[in-house]
mmCIF file of C-alpha atoms in Angstrom:
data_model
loop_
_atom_site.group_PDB
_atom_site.id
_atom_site.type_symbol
_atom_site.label_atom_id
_atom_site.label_comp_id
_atom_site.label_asym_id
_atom_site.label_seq_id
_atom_site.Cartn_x
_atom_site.Cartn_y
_atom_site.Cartn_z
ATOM 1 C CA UNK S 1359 -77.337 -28.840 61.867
ATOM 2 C CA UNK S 1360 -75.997 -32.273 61.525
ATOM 3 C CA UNK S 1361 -76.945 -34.484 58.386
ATOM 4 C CA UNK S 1362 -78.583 -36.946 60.783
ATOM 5 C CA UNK S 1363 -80.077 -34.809 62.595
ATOM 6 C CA UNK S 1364 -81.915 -33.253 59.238
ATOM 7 C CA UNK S 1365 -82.305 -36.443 57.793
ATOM 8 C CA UNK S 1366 -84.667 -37.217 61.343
ATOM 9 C CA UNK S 1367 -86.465 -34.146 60.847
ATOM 10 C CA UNK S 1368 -87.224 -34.975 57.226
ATOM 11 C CA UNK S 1369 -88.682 -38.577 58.505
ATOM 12 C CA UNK S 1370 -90.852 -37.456 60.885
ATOM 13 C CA UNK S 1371 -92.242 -35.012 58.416
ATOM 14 C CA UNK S 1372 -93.355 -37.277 56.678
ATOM 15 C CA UNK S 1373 -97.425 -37.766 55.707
ATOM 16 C CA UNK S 1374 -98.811 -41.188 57.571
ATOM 17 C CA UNK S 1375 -100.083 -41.139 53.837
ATOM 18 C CA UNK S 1376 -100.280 -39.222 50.988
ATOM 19 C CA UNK S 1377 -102.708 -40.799 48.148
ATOM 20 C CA UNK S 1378 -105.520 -38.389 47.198
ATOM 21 C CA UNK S 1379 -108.401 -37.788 45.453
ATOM 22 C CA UNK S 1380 -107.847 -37.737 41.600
ATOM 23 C CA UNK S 1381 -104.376 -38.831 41.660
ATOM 24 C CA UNK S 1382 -103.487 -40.977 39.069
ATOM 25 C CA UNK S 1383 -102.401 -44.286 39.942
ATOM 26 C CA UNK S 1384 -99.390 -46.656 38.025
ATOM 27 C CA UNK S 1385 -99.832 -50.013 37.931
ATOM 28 C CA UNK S 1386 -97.119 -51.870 40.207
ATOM 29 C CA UNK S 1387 -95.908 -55.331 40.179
ATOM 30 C CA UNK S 1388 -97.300 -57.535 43.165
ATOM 31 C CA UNK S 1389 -98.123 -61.390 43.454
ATOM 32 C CA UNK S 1390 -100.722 -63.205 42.629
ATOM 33 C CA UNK S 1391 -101.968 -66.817 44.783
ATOM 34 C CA UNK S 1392 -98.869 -68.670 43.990
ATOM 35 C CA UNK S 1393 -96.467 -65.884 44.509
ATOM 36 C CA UNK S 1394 -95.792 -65.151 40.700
ATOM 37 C CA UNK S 1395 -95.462 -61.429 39.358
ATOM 38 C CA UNK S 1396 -99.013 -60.245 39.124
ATOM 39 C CA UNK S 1397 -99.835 -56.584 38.385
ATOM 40 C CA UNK S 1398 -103.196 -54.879 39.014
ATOM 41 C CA UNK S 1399 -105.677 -56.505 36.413
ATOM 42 C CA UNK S 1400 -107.525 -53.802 34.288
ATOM 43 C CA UNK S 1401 -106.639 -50.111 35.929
ATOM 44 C CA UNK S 1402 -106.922 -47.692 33.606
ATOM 45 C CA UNK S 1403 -109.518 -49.750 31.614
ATOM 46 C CA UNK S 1404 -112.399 -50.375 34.469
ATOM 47 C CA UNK S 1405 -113.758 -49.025 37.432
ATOM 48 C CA UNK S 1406 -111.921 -51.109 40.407
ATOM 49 C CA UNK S 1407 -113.080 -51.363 43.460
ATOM 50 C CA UNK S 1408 -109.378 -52.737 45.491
ATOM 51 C CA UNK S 1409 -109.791 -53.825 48.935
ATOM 52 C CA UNK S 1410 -105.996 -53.946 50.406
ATOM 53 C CA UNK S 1411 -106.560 -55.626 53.801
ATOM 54 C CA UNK S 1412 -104.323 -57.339 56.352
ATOM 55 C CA UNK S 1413 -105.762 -60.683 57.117
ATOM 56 C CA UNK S 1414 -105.839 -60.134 60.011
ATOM 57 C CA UNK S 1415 -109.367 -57.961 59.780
ATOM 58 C CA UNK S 1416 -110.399 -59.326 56.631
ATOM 59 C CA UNK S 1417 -114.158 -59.022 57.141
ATOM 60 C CA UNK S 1418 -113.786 -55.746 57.697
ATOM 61 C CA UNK S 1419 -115.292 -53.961 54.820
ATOM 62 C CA UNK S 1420 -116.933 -57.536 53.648
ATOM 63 C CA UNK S 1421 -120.600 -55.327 53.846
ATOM 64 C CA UNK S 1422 -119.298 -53.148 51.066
ATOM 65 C CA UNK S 1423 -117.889 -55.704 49.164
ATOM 66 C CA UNK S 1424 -121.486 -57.566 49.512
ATOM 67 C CA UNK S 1425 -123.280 -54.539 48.981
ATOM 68 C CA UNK S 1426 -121.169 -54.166 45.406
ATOM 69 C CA UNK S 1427 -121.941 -58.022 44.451
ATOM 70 C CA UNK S 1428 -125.392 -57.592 45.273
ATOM 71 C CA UNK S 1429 -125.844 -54.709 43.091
ATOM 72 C CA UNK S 1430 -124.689 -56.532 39.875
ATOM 73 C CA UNK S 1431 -122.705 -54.245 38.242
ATOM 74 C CA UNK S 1432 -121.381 -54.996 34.622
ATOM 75 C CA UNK S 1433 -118.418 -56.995 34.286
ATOM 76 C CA UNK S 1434 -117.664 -55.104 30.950
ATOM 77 C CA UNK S 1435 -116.859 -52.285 33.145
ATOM 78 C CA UNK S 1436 -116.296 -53.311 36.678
ATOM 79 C CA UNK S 1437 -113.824 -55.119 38.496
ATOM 80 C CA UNK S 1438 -113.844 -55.610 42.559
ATOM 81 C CA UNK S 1439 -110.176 -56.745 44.076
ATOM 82 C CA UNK S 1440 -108.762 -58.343 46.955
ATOM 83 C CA UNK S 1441 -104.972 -57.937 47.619
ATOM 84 C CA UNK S 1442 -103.517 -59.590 50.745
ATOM 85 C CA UNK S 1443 -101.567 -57.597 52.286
ATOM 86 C CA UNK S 1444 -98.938 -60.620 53.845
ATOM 87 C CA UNK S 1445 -96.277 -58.660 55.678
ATOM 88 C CA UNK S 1446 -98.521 -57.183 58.287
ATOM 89 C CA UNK S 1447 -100.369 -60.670 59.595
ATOM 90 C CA UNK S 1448 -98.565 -63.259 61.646
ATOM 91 C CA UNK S 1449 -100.118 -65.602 60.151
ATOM 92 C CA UNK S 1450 -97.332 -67.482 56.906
ATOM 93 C CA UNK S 1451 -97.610 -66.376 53.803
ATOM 94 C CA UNK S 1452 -98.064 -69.774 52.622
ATOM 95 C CA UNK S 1453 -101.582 -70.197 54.226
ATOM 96 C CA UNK S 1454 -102.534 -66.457 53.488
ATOM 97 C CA UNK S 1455 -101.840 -68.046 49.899
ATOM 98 C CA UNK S 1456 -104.011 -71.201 50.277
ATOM 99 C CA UNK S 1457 -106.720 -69.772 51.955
ATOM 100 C CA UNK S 1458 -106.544 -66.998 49.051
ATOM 101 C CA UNK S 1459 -106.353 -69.842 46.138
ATOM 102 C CA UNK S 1460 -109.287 -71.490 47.673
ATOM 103 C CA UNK S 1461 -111.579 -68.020 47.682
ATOM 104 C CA UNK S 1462 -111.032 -67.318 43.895
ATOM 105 C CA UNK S 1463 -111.698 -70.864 43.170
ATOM 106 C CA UNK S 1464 -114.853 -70.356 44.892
ATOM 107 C CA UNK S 1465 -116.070 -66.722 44.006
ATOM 108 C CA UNK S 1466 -114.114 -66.728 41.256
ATOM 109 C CA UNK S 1467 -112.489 -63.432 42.401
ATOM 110 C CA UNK S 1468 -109.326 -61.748 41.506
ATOM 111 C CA UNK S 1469 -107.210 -61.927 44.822
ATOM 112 C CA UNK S 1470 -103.472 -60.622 44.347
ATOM 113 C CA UNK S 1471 -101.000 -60.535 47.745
ATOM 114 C CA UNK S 1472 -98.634 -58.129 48.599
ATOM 115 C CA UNK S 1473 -95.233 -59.741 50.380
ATOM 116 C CA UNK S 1474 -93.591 -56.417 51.063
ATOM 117 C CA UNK S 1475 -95.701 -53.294 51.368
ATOM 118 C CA UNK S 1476 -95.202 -52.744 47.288
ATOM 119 C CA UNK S 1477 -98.885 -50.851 47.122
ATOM 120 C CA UNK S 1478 -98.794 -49.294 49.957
ATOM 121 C CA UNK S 1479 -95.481 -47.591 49.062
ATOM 122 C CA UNK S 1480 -96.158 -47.033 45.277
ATOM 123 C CA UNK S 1481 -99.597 -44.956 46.141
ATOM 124 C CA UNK S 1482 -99.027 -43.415 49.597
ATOM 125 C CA UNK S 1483 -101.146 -45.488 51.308
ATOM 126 C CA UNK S 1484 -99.216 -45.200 54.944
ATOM 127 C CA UNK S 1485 -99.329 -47.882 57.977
ATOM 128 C CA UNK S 1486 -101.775 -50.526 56.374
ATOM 129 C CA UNK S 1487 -101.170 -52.796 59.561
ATOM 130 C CA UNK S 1488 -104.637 -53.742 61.192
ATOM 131 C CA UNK S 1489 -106.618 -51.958 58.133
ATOM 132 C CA UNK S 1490 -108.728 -53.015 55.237
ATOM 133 C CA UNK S 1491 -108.299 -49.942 53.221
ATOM 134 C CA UNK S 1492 -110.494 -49.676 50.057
ATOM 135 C CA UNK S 1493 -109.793 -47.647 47.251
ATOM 136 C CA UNK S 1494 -112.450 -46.938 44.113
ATOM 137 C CA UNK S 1495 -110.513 -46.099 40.839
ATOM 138 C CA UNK S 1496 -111.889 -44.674 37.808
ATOM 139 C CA UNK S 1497 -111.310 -45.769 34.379
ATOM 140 C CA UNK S 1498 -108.611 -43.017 33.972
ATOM 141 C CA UNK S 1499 -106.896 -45.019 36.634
ATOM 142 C CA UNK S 1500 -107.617 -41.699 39.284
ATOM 143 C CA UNK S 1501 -108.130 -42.813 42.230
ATOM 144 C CA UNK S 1502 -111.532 -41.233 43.051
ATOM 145 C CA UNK S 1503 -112.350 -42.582 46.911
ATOM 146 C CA UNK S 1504 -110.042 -43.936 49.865
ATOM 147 C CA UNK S 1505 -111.328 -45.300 52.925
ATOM 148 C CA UNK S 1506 -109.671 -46.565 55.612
ATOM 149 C CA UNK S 1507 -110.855 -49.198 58.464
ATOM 150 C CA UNK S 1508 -114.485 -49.679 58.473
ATOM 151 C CA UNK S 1509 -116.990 -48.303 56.341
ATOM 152 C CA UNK S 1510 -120.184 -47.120 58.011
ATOM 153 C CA UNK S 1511 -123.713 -48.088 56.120
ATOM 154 C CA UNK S 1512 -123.746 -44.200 54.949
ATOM 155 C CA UNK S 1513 -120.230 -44.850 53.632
ATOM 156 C CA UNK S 1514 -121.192 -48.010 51.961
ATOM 157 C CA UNK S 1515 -124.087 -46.436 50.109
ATOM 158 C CA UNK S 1516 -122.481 -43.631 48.980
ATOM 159 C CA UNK S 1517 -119.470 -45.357 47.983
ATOM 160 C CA UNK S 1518 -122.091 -47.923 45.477
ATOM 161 C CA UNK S 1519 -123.894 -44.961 44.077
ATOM 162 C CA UNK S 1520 -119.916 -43.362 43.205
ATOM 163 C CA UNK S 1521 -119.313 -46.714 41.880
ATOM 164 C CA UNK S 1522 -122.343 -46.630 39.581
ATOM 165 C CA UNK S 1523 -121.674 -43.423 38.534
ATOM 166 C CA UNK S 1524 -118.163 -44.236 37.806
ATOM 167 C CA UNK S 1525 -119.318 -46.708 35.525
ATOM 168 C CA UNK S 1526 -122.042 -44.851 33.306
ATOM 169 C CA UNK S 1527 -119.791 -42.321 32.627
#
């Protein structure tokens, strides 16, 4: 066979994505709200909930992310993030940005962006385009749920009580 040819094969052999349960995830280096170097704020040290979502659906999985803020949990162990992901949305970075600035000013949240897939890449995510994808991360940095698109109300509770569990252990 030709080298292109095999190279083509090898492509479309390729997972749409390949991050799984108990992997252990390294921290990469994305943005934060005014487009300096950020990395991922306490993994390997807290339970993280991440929700990496492409503005354009980002209420998608805002009844989880509700359902974890209503619950309380202890910021001594617990840390829910929101990372932009900027090169899937139409919409200019720069706005994504403001509108992003503006929410952790007013939840004072932890919102990073992502200008160039570097997440999705770094822990298999796949084709994040149109998805909120939410990942729960142990304090051993394993990643311990994934979730893509929408989570159902049997979804969301199970995914709080893995959260809570995550965190009294």
């Amino acid at each position: 066979m030709r080298p292109t040819l095999l190279l083509a094969l090898a492509l479309f052999s390729l997972p749409v994505f390949a991050a799984s349960v108990g992997q252990v995830l390294a921290n990469v280096e994305i943005r934060d709200a005014n487009n300096a170097p950020a990395s991922v704020p306490n993994l390997g040290k807290k339970v993280l909930t991440i929700f990496y979502t492409d503005p354009d659906v980002s209420d998608l999985n805002d009844p989880f992310a509700d359902a974890l803020n209503a619950a309380n949990l202890p910021k001594e162990s617990f840390q829910g993030i929101g990372v932009a992901n900027l090169k899937d949305t139409w919409l200019p970075s720069s706005l994504i940005r403001a509108i992003v600035r503006k929410k952790i000013e007013k939840y004072d949240s932890v919102i990073l962006t992502d200008p160039g897939h570097l997440l999705p890449t770094a822990w298999g995510l796949g084709d994040c385009n149109e998805q909120s994808v939410v990942l729960v991360i142990d304090k051993a940095a394993k990643l311990r749920y994934m979730k893509r698109e929408a989570m159902t109300p049997a979804e969301i509770e199970s995914g709080l009580a893995l959260v809570k569990k995550l965190i009294a252990e």
